[in-house]
Amino acid sequence: MYDKLLDHIRQNVPATSIKKQIIEEYFTPKLFEKKEHFLKQGYICKFAGFVIEGCYRNYILSTEGKEVNTGFGFENWWLGDVSSFVNQTPTLINTQFLEDTTLLTITAKNHLDLLEKSQCFREYTNKLRSTATTASVLKLSGLSESASTRYKVLLEKYPKIQQRISQKQIASFLQITPEALCRLRKSEIP
Amino acid sequence: MYDKLLDHIRQNVPATSIKKQIIEEYFTPKLFEKKEHFLKQGYICKFAGFVIEGCYRNYILSTEGKEVNTGFGFENWWLGDVSSFVNQTPTLINTQFLEDTTLLTITAKNHLDLLEKSQCFREYTNKLRSTATTASVLKLSGLSESASTRYKVLLEKYPKIQQRISQKQIASFLQITPEALCRLRKSEIP
DNA sequence: TAAAATCGTTGACCTACATCAAGACTTTTA
DNA sequence: TAAAAGTCTTGATGTAGGTCAACGATTTTA
């Protein structure tokens, strides 16, 4: 289990010197059931987590209280709201598991310690956070395309997403209704 | 000029020990004219910049080549694509000045040096980047609201934006046509 | 395992915003 | 400072996707 995280660090910082023992010391495994929440609007993000197995969705609540998915995460992704985690301020993001999920979690305090202690973990964190920012911006711009284009792009990027995520959730992510997605599928994949 | 950046650091990291001399050593002032680009898709972001005076827009190109604004920046904002800057990879973002603008710029190398050297600058950078990520996510979700709601929210957040940014640019940011924005204004502000 | 809830699909109808066009006003350029 | 280019506004018309409703299929719960 700890190896999965270690591998991920190695992938991003090939020259890493980080030891498995460190990971075991700083991270705690946690199990969550499908539909459980990892994070809810208004709470402070006390832990960050790395997905060993399972998946989740991030969503926000619109002014009318509608849930709008902002993204999904699978194995080898991090979850937790960086802003809330770093500044220990209430989050605006909700994170809910879509399958039973195993995480490696780390507290904010441990994370800070590890950042100070390990130059390589600093690099790793830096790298992940910088690419996360870009991803958000790109997603954003994607919304200027038609729903049909956005759907195609999504399928190109994650061909297997339909095996794991329900149409309702995908529709929310594309910011269209499930009905519209249903019609899209019918017309586009003959 | 350097004081403006120093003040901004102090605002975010009250206990800072950073000296004006350091700022003067690591940052270089630069002037840009209205319509000049700071960053173009495909190039690597060699500098980050802090706006002393002026403003800019970030935009991306949709698949059909249309420019879509992702945000504006004014005095006391940073510009530059974090992802491209940190990883020295080509950016997907375009940054263009909407007024004659004065920046304090720092090279990627100097930025790395300063991060290693100054614990306080590390905190400062961390804080800015984490809030930037959140801002993107929230903007994203905002698009699920109607154009009219998005416009109202924008005006609440930046009441003076209309004095500095043209309707065409605001429309692109709201992801509607200038015509639609014109009609919105007429109907909403009687 | 029966009942209840949720999901995917389809049809009928509606609305917010896009597109195209054209004129008045403002800013930039030579 | 005159010409050219870009901006704002308004009108007429088109369309992608929303809303509401209904039904069978699947999943969840008791």
Tab-separated table of C-alpha atoms (C1' of nucleotides) in Angstrom:
chain	number	residue	atom	x	y	z
A	1	MET	CA	0.000	0.000	0.000
A	2	TYR	CA	2.733	2.451	0.955
A	3	ASP	CA	4.560	1.424	-2.194
A	4	LYS	CA	1.878	2.988	-4.359
A	5	LEU	CA	2.577	6.413	-2.902
A	6	LEU	CA	6.314	5.854	-3.037
A	7	ASP	CA	6.049	4.950	-6.719
A	8	HIS	CA	4.051	8.086	-7.390
A	9	ILE	CA	6.671	10.259	-5.726
A	10	ARG	CA	9.378	8.513	-7.724
A	11	GLN	CA	7.471	9.130	-10.947
A	12	ASN	CA	7.353	12.843	-10.269
A	13	VAL	CA	10.759	13.280	-8.630
A	14	PRO	CA	12.929	10.558	-10.161
A	15	ALA	CA	15.970	11.471	-8.072
A	16	THR	CA	14.077	11.082	-4.822
A	17	SER	CA	15.806	9.819	-1.736
A	18	ILE	CA	12.617	9.432	0.296
A	19	LYS	CA	12.340	6.161	2.243
A	20	LYS	CA	9.359	3.904	2.710
A	21	GLN	CA	9.852	4.178	6.428
A	22	ILE	CA	9.178	7.927	6.310
A	23	ILE	CA	5.921	7.358	4.467
A	24	GLU	CA	4.829	4.760	6.990
A	25	GLU	CA	5.641	7.177	9.770
A	26	TYR	CA	3.799	10.189	8.412
A	27	PHE	CA	0.801	8.626	6.661
A	28	THR	CA	-2.183	6.735	8.084
A	29	PRO	CA	-4.400	4.376	6.046
A	30	LYS	CA	-8.136	5.046	6.175
A	31	LEU	CA	-11.143	3.287	4.692
A	32	PHE	CA	-14.273	5.055	3.490
A	33	GLU	CA	-17.541	3.665	2.218
A	34	LYS	CA	-19.285	4.695	-0.961
A	35	LYS	CA	-21.307	7.915	-0.424
A	36	GLU	CA	-19.283	8.967	2.613
A	37	HIS	CA	-17.885	12.491	2.550
A	38	PHE	CA	-14.217	13.313	2.909
A	39	LEU	CA	-14.845	17.046	3.017
A	40	LYS	CA	-17.895	19.280	3.349
A	41	GLN	CA	-18.343	22.974	2.703
A	42	GLY	CA	-17.721	25.043	5.825
A	43	TYR	CA	-15.376	22.562	7.476
A	44	ILE	CA	-11.617	22.845	7.688
A	45	CYS	CA	-9.581	20.346	5.711
A	46	LYS	CA	-7.608	18.558	8.432
A	47	PHE	CA	-6.182	15.826	6.238
A	48	ALA	CA	-4.923	15.385	2.751
A	49	GLY	CA	-5.306	11.950	1.238
A	50	PHE	CA	-3.773	9.842	-1.493
A	51	VAL	CA	-6.086	7.350	-3.206
A	52	ILE	CA	-4.818	3.767	-3.059
A	53	GLU	CA	-8.034	2.290	-4.380
A	54	GLY	CA	-11.451	3.789	-5.168
A	55	CYS	CA	-12.747	7.059	-6.541
A	56	TYR	CA	-14.449	10.291	-5.553
A	57	ARG	CA	-16.069	13.419	-6.908
A	58	ASN	CA	-15.531	17.046	-5.946
A	59	TYR	CA	-18.563	19.285	-6.117
A	60	ILE	CA	-19.655	22.716	-5.039
A	61	LEU	CA	-23.111	24.006	-4.220
A	62	SER	CA	-24.501	26.655	-6.545
A	63	THR	CA	-26.388	29.604	-5.086
A	64	GLU	CA	-29.637	27.689	-5.593
A	65	GLY	CA	-28.185	24.718	-3.726
A	66	LYS	CA	-27.604	22.564	-6.777
A	67	GLU	CA	-24.575	20.239	-6.683
A	68	VAL	CA	-22.122	20.872	-9.514
A	69	ASN	CA	-19.259	18.451	-9.993
A	70	THR	CA	-15.882	20.059	-10.503
A	71	GLY	CA	-13.900	16.881	-11.013
A	72	PHE	CA	-13.306	13.210	-10.266
A	73	GLY	CA	-10.336	11.453	-8.759
A	74	PHE	CA	-9.117	7.875	-8.962
A	75	GLU	CA	-6.154	5.790	-7.850
A	76	ASN	CA	-2.941	7.778	-7.489
A	77	TRP	CA	-4.665	11.131	-7.036
A	78	TRP	CA	-4.547	13.427	-4.075
A	79	LEU	CA	-7.684	14.767	-2.444
A	80	GLY	CA	-8.320	17.611	-0.055
A	81	ASP	CA	-8.730	21.333	-0.649
A	82	VAL	CA	-5.257	22.843	-0.814
A	83	SER	CA	-6.481	26.289	0.194
A	84	SER	CA	-8.277	25.019	3.292
A	85	PHE	CA	-5.468	22.591	4.130
A	86	VAL	CA	-2.664	25.138	3.905
A	87	ASN	CA	-4.411	28.076	5.540
A	88	GLN	CA	-6.669	26.051	7.849
A	89	THR	CA	-9.693	28.049	6.714
A	90	PRO	CA	-13.185	26.689	5.961
A	91	THR	CA	-13.460	25.048	2.562
A	92	LEU	CA	-16.058	25.662	-0.124
A	93	ILE	CA	-15.561	22.263	-1.690
A	94	ASN	CA	-17.336	18.968	-1.062
A	95	THR	CA	-15.643	15.635	-1.642
A	96	GLN	CA	-17.677	12.453	-1.713
A	97	PHE	CA	-16.613	8.894	-2.490
A	98	LEU	CA	-18.307	7.147	-5.402
A	99	GLU	CA	-16.905	3.735	-4.455
A	100	ASP	CA	-15.542	2.176	-1.276
A	101	THR	CA	-12.144	3.826	-1.080
A	102	THR	CA	-8.793	3.283	0.631
A	103	LEU	CA	-6.649	6.328	1.360
A	104	LEU	CA	-3.293	7.156	2.821
A	105	THR	CA	-3.941	10.300	4.855
A	106	ILE	CA	-1.633	12.877	6.353
A	107	THR	CA	-2.477	15.659	8.819
A	108	ALA	CA	-1.743	19.297	8.058
A	109	LYS	CA	0.866	19.322	10.794
A	110	ASN	CA	2.627	16.214	9.534
A	111	HIS	CA	2.499	17.599	6.015
A	112	LEU	CA	4.214	20.802	7.100
A	113	ASP	CA	6.843	18.809	8.989
A	114	LEU	CA	7.514	16.635	5.996
A	115	LEU	CA	7.781	19.664	3.713
A	116	GLU	CA	10.438	21.173	5.970
A	117	LYS	CA	12.219	17.892	6.423
A	118	SER	CA	12.339	16.580	2.867
A	119	GLN	CA	13.512	18.661	-0.070
A	120	CYS	CA	12.202	15.940	-2.355
A	121	PHE	CA	8.716	15.992	-0.854
A	122	ARG	CA	8.777	19.753	-1.318
A	123	GLU	CA	9.524	19.307	-5.003
A	124	TYR	CA	6.858	16.643	-5.318
A	125	THR	CA	4.201	18.831	-3.671
A	126	ASN	CA	5.229	21.828	-5.722
A	127	LYS	CA	4.899	19.872	-8.910
A	128	LEU	CA	1.479	18.450	-8.118
A	129	ARG	CA	0.068	21.770	-6.992
A	130	SER	CA	1.309	23.670	-9.994
A	131	THR	CA	-0.256	21.196	-12.406
A	132	ALA	CA	-3.495	21.197	-10.410
A	133	THR	CA	-3.829	24.940	-10.945
A	134	THR	CA	-3.431	24.581	-14.674
A	135	ALA	CA	-5.978	21.808	-14.834
A	136	SER	CA	-8.582	24.047	-13.243
A	137	VAL	CA	-7.945	26.857	-15.681
A	138	LEU	CA	-8.185	24.529	-18.634
A	139	LYS	CA	-11.372	22.928	-17.432
A	140	LEU	CA	-12.758	26.401	-17.095
A	141	SER	CA	-12.031	27.360	-20.658
A	142	GLY	CA	-13.415	24.050	-21.841
A	143	LEU	CA	-16.825	25.308	-20.851
A	144	SER	CA	-16.790	27.699	-23.776
A	145	GLU	CA	-17.055	24.719	-26.101
A	146	SER	CA	-20.389	23.078	-26.809
A	147	ALA	CA	-21.585	20.297	-24.517
A	148	SER	CA	-20.950	17.798	-27.278
A	149	THR	CA	-17.329	18.895	-27.697
A	150	ARG	CA	-16.745	18.825	-23.947
A	151	TYR	CA	-18.121	15.293	-23.816
A	152	LYS	CA	-15.859	14.139	-26.630
A	153	VAL	CA	-12.824	15.704	-24.996
A	154	LEU	CA	-13.705	14.020	-21.716
A	155	LEU	CA	-13.977	10.618	-23.376
A	156	GLU	CA	-10.681	11.089	-25.187
A	157	LYS	CA	-8.955	11.975	-21.954
A	158	TYR	CA	-10.601	9.257	-19.829
A	159	PRO	CA	-11.930	6.568	-22.164
A	160	LYS	CA	-12.839	4.331	-19.254
A	161	ILE	CA	-14.743	6.947	-17.272
A	162	GLN	CA	-18.123	5.527	-18.296
A	163	GLN	CA	-17.260	2.208	-16.677
A	164	ARG	CA	-16.790	3.883	-13.322
A	165	ILE	CA	-18.849	7.070	-13.181
A	166	SER	CA	-22.612	7.210	-13.657
A	167	GLN	CA	-24.147	9.371	-16.360
A	168	LYS	CA	-25.780	11.532	-13.763
A	169	GLN	CA	-22.392	12.431	-12.283
A	170	ILE	CA	-20.780	12.923	-15.672
A	171	ALA	CA	-23.644	15.189	-16.729
A	172	SER	CA	-23.158	17.306	-13.620
A	173	PHE	CA	-19.462	17.583	-14.463
A	174	LEU	CA	-20.257	18.647	-18.031
A	175	GLN	CA	-22.783	21.079	-16.586
A	176	ILE	CA	-25.701	19.763	-18.547
A	177	THR	CA	-28.760	17.774	-17.446
A	178	PRO	CA	-28.746	13.960	-17.512
A	179	GLU	CA	-31.437	14.179	-20.201
A	180	ALA	CA	-29.197	16.291	-22.421
A	181	LEU	CA	-26.287	13.869	-21.947
A	182	CYS	CA	-28.522	10.959	-22.817
A	183	ARG	CA	-29.496	12.625	-26.084
A	184	LEU	CA	-25.915	13.536	-26.823
A	185	ARG	CA	-24.827	9.924	-26.480
A	186	LYS	CA	-27.586	8.704	-28.722
A	187	SER	CA	-26.773	11.140	-31.508
A	188	GLU	CA	-22.978	10.950	-31.290
A	189	ILE	CA	-22.228	7.256	-30.945
A	190	PRO	CA	-24.261	5.520	-33.625
B	1	MET	CA	8.014	50.650	-6.182
B	2	TYR	CA	9.684	47.826	-4.288
B	3	ASP	CA	7.683	48.874	-1.246
B	4	LYS	CA	4.456	47.790	-2.927
B	5	LEU	CA	5.679	44.198	-3.152
B	6	LEU	CA	7.119	44.337	0.345
B	7	ASP	CA	3.774	45.534	1.692
B	8	HIS	CA	2.005	42.711	-0.086
B	9	ILE	CA	4.329	40.140	1.443
B	10	ARG	CA	3.789	41.699	4.871
B	11	GLN	CA	0.038	41.539	4.416
B	12	ASN	CA	0.201	37.810	3.738
B	13	VAL	CA	2.999	36.876	6.123
B	14	PRO	CA	2.777	39.440	8.938
B	15	ALA	CA	5.806	38.055	10.764
B	16	THR	CA	8.039	38.408	7.744
B	17	SER	CA	11.693	39.248	8.116
B	18	ILE	CA	12.318	39.850	4.433
B	19	LYS	CA	14.322	42.962	3.615
B	20	LYS	CA	13.785	45.523	0.890
B	21	GLN	CA	17.344	44.922	-0.192
B	22	ILE	CA	16.550	41.293	-1.046
B	23	ILE	CA	13.615	42.361	-3.204
B	24	GLU	CA	15.768	44.873	-5.046
B	25	GLU	CA	18.361	42.204	-5.636
B	26	TYR	CA	16.026	39.515	-6.964
B	27	PHE	CA	13.418	41.532	-8.864
B	28	THR	CA	13.738	43.647	-11.998
B	29	PRO	CA	11.253	46.378	-13.001
B	30	LYS	CA	9.796	46.155	-16.496
B	31	LEU	CA	7.430	48.355	-18.491
B	32	PHE	CA	4.874	47.041	-20.977
B	33	GLU	CA	2.557	48.884	-23.322
B	34	LYS	CA	-1.151	48.293	-23.669
B	35	LYS	CA	-1.828	45.334	-25.999
B	36	GLU	CA	1.627	43.822	-25.473
B	37	HIS	CA	1.755	40.171	-24.441
B	38	PHE	CA	3.458	38.905	-21.333
B	39	LEU	CA	2.882	35.267	-22.229
B	40	LYS	CA	1.705	33.383	-25.296
B	41	GLN	CA	0.520	29.808	-25.726
B	42	GLY	CA	3.399	27.475	-26.596
B	43	TYR	CA	6.104	29.534	-24.946
B	44	ILE	CA	7.775	28.808	-21.625
B	45	CYS	CA	7.089	31.183	-18.783
B	46	LYS	CA	10.555	32.532	-17.983
B	47	PHE	CA	9.425	35.237	-15.563
B	48	ALA	CA	6.792	35.783	-12.957
B	49	GLY	CA	5.661	39.351	-12.440
B	50	PHE	CA	4.035	41.440	-9.755
B	51	VAL	CA	1.844	44.306	-10.977
B	52	ILE	CA	2.895	47.699	-9.600
B	53	GLU	CA	0.541	49.625	-11.867
B	54	GLY	CA	-1.704	48.591	-14.753
B	55	CYS	CA	-3.831	45.590	-15.621
B	56	TYR	CA	-3.975	42.530	-17.825
B	57	ARG	CA	-6.220	39.703	-18.977
B	58	ASN	CA	-5.540	35.987	-19.162
B	59	TYR	CA	-7.158	34.135	-22.021
B	60	ILE	CA	-6.998	30.796	-23.732
B	61	LEU	CA	-7.791	29.844	-27.304
B	62	SER	CA	-10.766	27.552	-27.805
B	63	THR	CA	-10.539	24.757	-30.347
B	64	GLU	CA	-12.109	27.065	-32.930
B	65	GLY	CA	-9.498	29.692	-32.166
B	66	LYS	CA	-11.780	31.985	-30.201
B	67	GLU	CA	-10.211	33.927	-27.321
B	68	VAL	CA	-11.866	33.206	-23.974
B	69	ASN	CA	-10.868	35.319	-20.981
B	70	THR	CA	-10.162	33.360	-17.837
B	71	GLY	CA	-9.469	36.333	-15.580
B	72	PHE	CA	-8.143	39.829	-15.065
B	73	GLY	CA	-5.370	41.125	-12.858
B	74	PHE	CA	-4.668	44.530	-11.392
B	75	GLU	CA	-2.240	46.181	-8.999
B	76	ASN	CA	-0.846	43.795	-6.372
B	77	TRP	CA	-1.493	40.663	-8.384
B	78	TRP	CA	0.982	38.164	-9.676
B	79	LEU	CA	1.051	37.087	-13.290
B	80	GLY	CA	2.659	34.173	-15.056
B	81	ASP	CA	1.538	30.572	-15.488
B	82	VAL	CA	2.614	28.679	-12.360
B	83	SER	CA	2.659	25.346	-14.144
B	84	SER	CA	4.881	26.572	-16.950
B	85	PHE	CA	7.029	28.601	-14.573
B	86	VAL	CA	7.683	25.791	-12.112
B	87	ASN	CA	8.138	22.948	-14.585
B	88	GLN	CA	9.551	25.047	-17.440
B	89	THR	CA	7.088	23.505	-19.872
B	90	PRO	CA	5.142	25.301	-22.641
B	91	THR	CA	2.148	27.213	-21.392
B	92	LEU	CA	-1.418	27.093	-22.683
B	93	ILE	CA	-2.265	30.509	-21.340
B	94	ASN	CA	-2.033	33.938	-22.951
B	95	THR	CA	-1.515	37.085	-20.925
B	96	GLN	CA	-2.039	40.488	-22.502
B	97	PHE	CA	-1.916	43.937	-20.944
B	98	LEU	CA	-5.044	46.070	-21.156
B	99	GLU	CA	-3.243	49.215	-19.989
B	100	ASP	CA	0.372	50.377	-19.936
B	101	THR	CA	1.718	48.332	-17.063
B	102	THR	CA	4.685	48.367	-14.687
B	103	LEU	CA	5.868	45.044	-13.267
B	104	LEU	CA	8.458	43.749	-10.891
B	105	THR	CA	9.692	40.566	-12.550
B	106	ILE	CA	11.689	37.620	-11.260
B	107	THR	CA	13.284	34.796	-13.248
B	108	ALA	CA	12.481	31.163	-12.540
B	109	LYS	CA	16.018	30.638	-11.296
B	110	ASN	CA	15.925	33.603	-8.941
B	111	HIS	CA	12.525	32.502	-7.721
B	112	LEU	CA	13.846	29.051	-6.843
B	113	ASP	CA	16.836	30.588	-5.088
B	114	LEU	CA	14.632	32.879	-3.078
B	115	LEU	CA	12.327	30.008	-2.131
B	116	GLU	CA	15.267	28.038	-0.758
B	117	LYS	CA	16.764	31.064	0.931
B	118	SER	CA	13.726	32.606	2.592
B	119	GLN	CA	11.284	30.629	4.731
B	120	CYS	CA	8.978	33.623	4.664
B	121	PHE	CA	8.956	33.879	0.881
B	122	ARG	CA	8.131	30.167	0.832
B	123	GLU	CA	5.131	30.789	3.057
B	124	TYR	CA	4.080	33.755	0.964
B	125	THR	CA	4.270	31.786	-2.286
B	126	ASN	CA	2.473	28.844	-0.745
B	127	LYS	CA	-0.345	31.053	0.420
B	128	LEU	CA	-0.826	32.807	-2.901
B	129	ARG	CA	-0.734	29.602	-4.902
B	130	SER	CA	-3.177	27.787	-2.693
B	131	THR	CA	-5.718	30.583	-2.905
B	132	ALA	CA	-5.217	30.836	-6.664
B	133	THR	CA	-6.232	27.210	-7.044
B	134	THR	CA	-9.401	27.773	-5.105
B	135	ALA	CA	-10.274	30.839	-7.119
B	136	SER	CA	-10.132	28.799	-10.311
B	137	VAL	CA	-12.371	26.113	-8.939
B	138	LEU	CA	-14.914	28.620	-7.758
B	139	LYS	CA	-14.923	30.508	-11.012
B	140	LEU	CA	-15.545	27.215	-12.673
B	141	SER	CA	-18.592	26.455	-10.650
B	142	GLY	CA	-19.856	29.991	-11.171
B	143	LEU	CA	-20.477	29.052	-14.776
B	144	SER	CA	-23.373	26.891	-13.732
B	145	GLU	CA	-25.273	30.036	-12.794
B	146	SER	CA	-27.073	32.079	-15.440
B	147	ALA	CA	-25.165	34.808	-17.247
B	148	SER	CA	-27.139	37.394	-15.344
B	149	THR	CA	-26.187	35.916	-11.964
B	150	ARG	CA	-22.548	35.658	-12.987
B	151	TYR	CA	-22.587	39.303	-14.015
B	152	LYS	CA	-24.094	40.404	-10.721
B	153	VAL	CA	-21.549	38.375	-8.746
B	154	LEU	CA	-18.742	39.899	-10.773
B	155	LEU	CA	-19.984	43.436	-10.073
B	156	GLU	CA	-20.349	42.715	-6.372
B	157	LYS	CA	-16.814	41.415	-6.216
B	158	TYR	CA	-15.256	44.117	-8.385
B	159	PRO	CA	-17.624	47.111	-8.415
B	160	LYS	CA	-15.078	49.234	-10.277
B	161	ILE	CA	-14.363	46.720	-13.011
B	162	GLN	CA	-16.493	48.583	-15.527
B	163	GLN	CA	-14.317	51.652	-15.175
B	164	ARG	CA	-11.253	49.722	-16.266
B	165	ILE	CA	-12.313	46.790	-18.438
B	166	SER	CA	-14.283	47.110	-21.687
B	167	GLN	CA	-17.604	45.340	-22.106
B	168	LYS	CA	-16.160	43.196	-24.821
B	169	GLN	CA	-13.536	41.817	-22.428
B	170	ILE	CA	-16.020	41.376	-19.609
B	171	ALA	CA	-18.381	39.550	-21.961
B	172	SER	CA	-15.600	37.168	-22.953
B	173	PHE	CA	-14.914	36.524	-19.274
B	174	LEU	CA	-18.593	35.813	-18.605
B	175	GLN	CA	-18.567	33.596	-21.688
B	176	ILE	CA	-21.375	35.390	-23.425
B	177	THR	CA	-21.366	37.643	-26.491
B	178	PRO	CA	-20.979	41.421	-26.149
B	179	GLU	CA	-24.536	41.728	-27.494
B	180	ALA	CA	-25.900	39.536	-24.721
B	181	LEU	CA	-24.040	41.547	-22.088
B	182	CYS	CA	-25.388	44.775	-23.516
B	183	ARG	CA	-28.946	43.461	-23.198
B	184	LEU	CA	-28.278	42.176	-19.705
B	185	ARG	CA	-27.127	45.603	-18.573
B	186	LYS	CA	-30.144	47.296	-20.066
B	187	SER	CA	-32.609	44.984	-18.374
B	188	GLU	CA	-30.867	44.693	-15.002
B	189	ILE	CA	-29.830	48.248	-14.183
B	190	PRO	CA	-32.870	50.418	-14.815
C	1	DT	C1'	-37.009	-10.861	-1.306
C	2	DA	C1'	-40.423	-7.306	-1.552
C	3	DA	C1'	-40.801	-2.384	-1.462
C	4	DA	C1'	-38.720	1.905	-2.259
C	5	DA	C1'	-35.567	4.718	-4.327
C	6	DT	C1'	-32.631	5.990	-8.007
C	7	DC	C1'	-31.189	5.836	-12.840
C	8	DG	C1'	-31.464	6.038	-17.827
C	9	DT	C1'	-34.350	7.034	-21.674
C	10	DT	C1'	-37.773	9.390	-24.543
C	11	DG	C1'	-41.303	12.999	-25.850
C	12	DA	C1'	-43.333	17.797	-25.858
C	13	DC	C1'	-42.534	22.290	-25.081
C	14	DC	C1'	-39.860	26.586	-23.725
C	15	DT	C1'	-36.231	30.008	-23.015
C	16	DA	C1'	-31.637	32.058	-22.716
C	17	DC	C1'	-28.357	33.161	-25.476
C	18	DA	C1'	-26.053	32.930	-30.257
C	19	DT	C1'	-25.752	34.751	-34.849
C	20	DC	C1'	-26.149	38.139	-38.368
C	21	DA	C1'	-26.847	42.824	-39.728
C	22	DA	C1'	-26.625	47.677	-39.415
C	23	DG	C1'	-26.107	52.350	-37.468
C	24	DA	C1'	-24.047	55.781	-33.945
C	25	DC	C1'	-20.181	56.702	-31.153
C	26	DT	C1'	-15.361	56.467	-29.691
C	27	DT	C1'	-10.575	55.497	-30.076
C	28	DT	C1'	-6.443	54.680	-32.700
C	29	DT	C1'	-3.472	55.531	-36.450
C	30	DA	C1'	-1.252	57.899	-40.209
D	1	DT	C1'	-7.134	66.134	-37.910
D	2	DA	C1'	-9.126	63.071	-41.250
D	3	DA	C1'	-9.625	58.235	-42.158
D	4	DA	C1'	-9.802	53.737	-40.376
D	5	DA	C1'	-10.719	50.584	-36.919
D	6	DG	C1'	-12.915	49.092	-33.064
D	7	DT	C1'	-16.885	49.453	-29.604
D	8	DC	C1'	-21.680	49.748	-28.062
D	9	DT	C1'	-26.363	49.273	-29.027
D	10	DT	C1'	-30.661	47.531	-31.073
D	11	DG	C1'	-33.530	44.467	-34.086
D	12	DA	C1'	-34.801	40.001	-36.305
D	13	DT	C1'	-34.272	35.231	-36.288
D	14	DG	C1'	-32.275	30.523	-34.991
D	15	DT	C1'	-30.965	26.739	-31.805
D	16	DA	C1'	-28.788	24.144	-27.911
D	17	DG	C1'	-30.044	22.662	-23.996
D	18	DG	C1'	-33.412	23.290	-19.917
D	19	DT	C1'	-37.843	21.822	-17.747
D	20	DC	C1'	-41.532	18.754	-16.842
D	21	DA	C1'	-43.580	14.340	-17.188
D	22	DA	C1'	-43.768	9.424	-17.645
D	23	DC	C1'	-42.062	4.533	-17.685
D	24	DG	C1'	-39.067	0.486	-17.531
D	25	DA	C1'	-34.679	-1.136	-15.531
D	26	DT	C1'	-31.482	-1.283	-11.982
D	27	DT	C1'	-29.890	-0.619	-7.309
D	28	DT	C1'	-30.596	0.089	-2.444
D	29	DT	C1'	-32.914	-0.648	1.773
D	30	DA	C1'	-35.735	-2.875	5.196
